[in-house]
Each structure stands twice: as C-alpha cells, then as structure tokens.
PDB file of C-alpha atoms in Angstrom:
ATOM      1  CA  UNK R   1       7.861  15.396  -1.013  1.00 81.00           C
ATOM      2  CA  UNK R   2       5.683  15.899   2.063  1.00 88.00           C
ATOM      3  CA  UNK R   3       3.843  18.748   0.346  1.00 92.00           C
ATOM      4  CA  UNK R   4       3.094  16.550  -2.643  1.00 93.00           C
ATOM      5  CA  UNK R   5       1.727  13.780  -0.433  1.00 91.00           C
ATOM      6  CA  UNK R   6      -0.452  16.262   1.453  1.00 93.00           C
ATOM      7  CA  UNK R   7      -1.775  17.878  -1.709  1.00 94.00           C
ATOM      8  CA  UNK R   8      -2.513  14.487  -3.318  1.00 95.00           C
ATOM      9  CA  UNK R   9      -3.720  12.815  -0.124  1.00 95.00           C
ATOM     10  CA  UNK R  10      -7.168  11.904  -1.462  1.00 97.00           C
ATOM     11  CA  UNK R  11      -5.732  10.441  -4.671  1.00 96.00           C
ATOM     12  CA  UNK R  12      -3.114   8.408  -2.781  1.00 96.00           C
ATOM     13  CA  UNK R  13      -5.654   7.084  -0.272  1.00 96.00           C
ATOM     14  CA  UNK R  14      -7.892   5.982  -3.137  1.00 98.00           C
ATOM     15  CA  UNK R  15      -4.955   4.237  -4.813  1.00 97.00           C
ATOM     16  CA  UNK R  16      -4.020   2.366  -1.627  1.00 96.00           C
ATOM     17  CA  UNK R  17      -7.664   1.443  -0.937  1.00 95.00           C
ATOM     18  CA  UNK R  18      -7.965   0.087  -4.484  1.00 96.00           C
ATOM     19  CA  UNK R  19      -4.848  -2.054  -4.082  1.00 96.00           C
ATOM     20  CA  UNK R  20      -6.073  -3.451  -0.771  1.00 93.00           C
ATOM     21  CA  UNK R  21      -9.567  -4.103  -2.176  1.00 92.00           C
ATOM     22  CA  UNK R  22      -8.053  -6.186  -4.978  1.00 93.00           C
ATOM     23  CA  UNK R  23      -6.368  -8.463  -2.439  1.00 91.00           C
ATOM     24  CA  UNK R  24      -8.140 -11.649  -1.428  1.00 90.00           C
ATOM     25  CA  UNK R  25      -8.065 -13.432   1.913  1.00 88.00           C
ATOM     26  CA  UNK R  26      -5.992 -16.121   0.253  1.00 88.00           C
ATOM     27  CA  UNK R  27      -3.477 -13.504  -0.926  1.00 87.00           C
ATOM     28  CA  UNK R  28      -2.998 -12.270   2.626  1.00 85.00           C
ATOM     29  CA  UNK R  29      -3.189 -15.509   4.601  1.00 83.00           C
ATOM     30  CA  UNK R  30       0.163 -16.958   3.660  1.00 81.00           C
ATOM     31  CA  UNK R  31       2.824 -18.616   5.788  1.00 78.00           C
ATOM     32  CA  UNK R  32       5.317 -16.245   7.404  1.00 80.00           C
ATOM     33  CA  UNK R  33       3.323 -13.178   6.332  1.00 81.00           C
ATOM     34  CA  UNK R  34       4.503 -13.315   2.716  1.00 89.00           C
ATOM     35  CA  UNK R  35       1.158 -11.945   1.527  1.00 89.00           C
ATOM     36  CA  UNK R  36       1.483  -8.813   3.644  1.00 89.00           C
ATOM     37  CA  UNK R  37       5.040  -8.321   2.432  1.00 91.00           C
ATOM     38  CA  UNK R  38       3.874  -8.531  -1.194  1.00 92.00           C
ATOM     39  CA  UNK R  39       1.016  -6.118  -0.435  1.00 95.00           C
ATOM     40  CA  UNK R  40       3.416  -3.615   1.148  1.00 95.00           C
ATOM     41  CA  UNK R  41       5.752  -3.908  -1.827  1.00 96.00           C
ATOM     42  CA  UNK R  42       2.908  -3.353  -4.293  1.00 96.00           C
ATOM     43  CA  UNK R  43       1.640  -0.305  -2.400  1.00 97.00           C
ATOM     44  CA  UNK R  44       5.163   1.173  -2.317  1.00 97.00           C
ATOM     45  CA  UNK R  45       5.711   0.548  -6.009  1.00 97.00           C
ATOM     46  CA  UNK R  46       2.377   1.958  -7.148  1.00 97.00           C
ATOM     47  CA  UNK R  47       2.542   5.059  -4.938  1.00 97.00           C
ATOM     48  CA  UNK R  48       6.136   5.700  -6.022  1.00 96.00           C
ATOM     49  CA  UNK R  49       4.983   5.432  -9.624  1.00 96.00           C
ATOM     50  CA  UNK R  50       2.612   8.389  -9.211  1.00 95.00           C
ATOM     51  CA  UNK R  51       4.810  10.558  -6.964  1.00 95.00           C
ATOM     52  CA  UNK R  52       7.053  13.083  -8.679  1.00 95.00           C
ATOM     53  CA  UNK R  53       9.030  14.072  -5.573  1.00 93.00           C
ATOM     54  CA  UNK R  54      10.369  11.695  -2.962  1.00 90.00           C
ATOM     55  CA  UNK R  55       9.778   7.989  -2.540  1.00 94.00           C
ATOM     56  CA  UNK R  56       7.933   5.667  -0.200  1.00 93.00           C
ATOM     57  CA  UNK R  57      10.481   3.560   1.642  1.00 93.00           C
ATOM     58  CA  UNK R  58       8.156   1.582   3.915  1.00 94.00           C
ATOM     59  CA  UNK R  59       4.453   0.907   4.376  1.00 94.00           C
ATOM     60  CA  UNK R  60       3.106   0.531   7.895  1.00 92.00           C
ATOM     61  CA  UNK R  61      -0.275  -0.845   8.926  1.00 88.00           C
ATOM     62  CA  UNK R  62      -1.585   0.359  12.273  1.00 86.00           C
ATOM     63  CA  UNK R  63      -4.484  -2.075  12.056  1.00 84.00           C
ATOM     64  CA  UNK R  64      -5.408  -4.694   9.487  1.00 80.00           C
ATOM     65  CA  UNK R  65      -8.333  -7.099   9.729  1.00 81.00           C
ATOM     66  CA  UNK R  66      -8.945  -9.892   7.235  1.00 78.00           C
ATOM     67  CA  UNK R  67     -12.561 -11.008   7.088  1.00 77.00           C
TER      68      UNK R  67
END
C-alpha cells in the first residue's frame, strides 16, 4: 500500500487539493468542527476509491487556514 501511495503521490495530492478547493468557508466554519469532519471523510472516501491496495483510515491536517 505504501508503495502505491508513493508511486501515485502526485495524483493523490492533486485529488486532495481538488477536494479542498471545492470546499467553501461556510462548509468549513460549522459548529463543533462538523465541516472538517465531513472534509476528512470525503478525502478518505475519494482516495480509497482510487487506491487498489490498502485504505486510508484517517486524515490529518498539520496546518489549515480558512481565508
């Protein structure tokens, strides 16, 4: 699974960037962080859809700024 992620790194980064770009401030600024939870779930689901080996079990943000 790790090899697949490394070999498809550019494709997966583009997919995640596209998902984040589609999100609006209103989507993310929700009470109790529901918007971020939905975003993490969508990223997991879409990445898992394209992976053939292994699965994403969690999405972590080291830094996230909403402007």
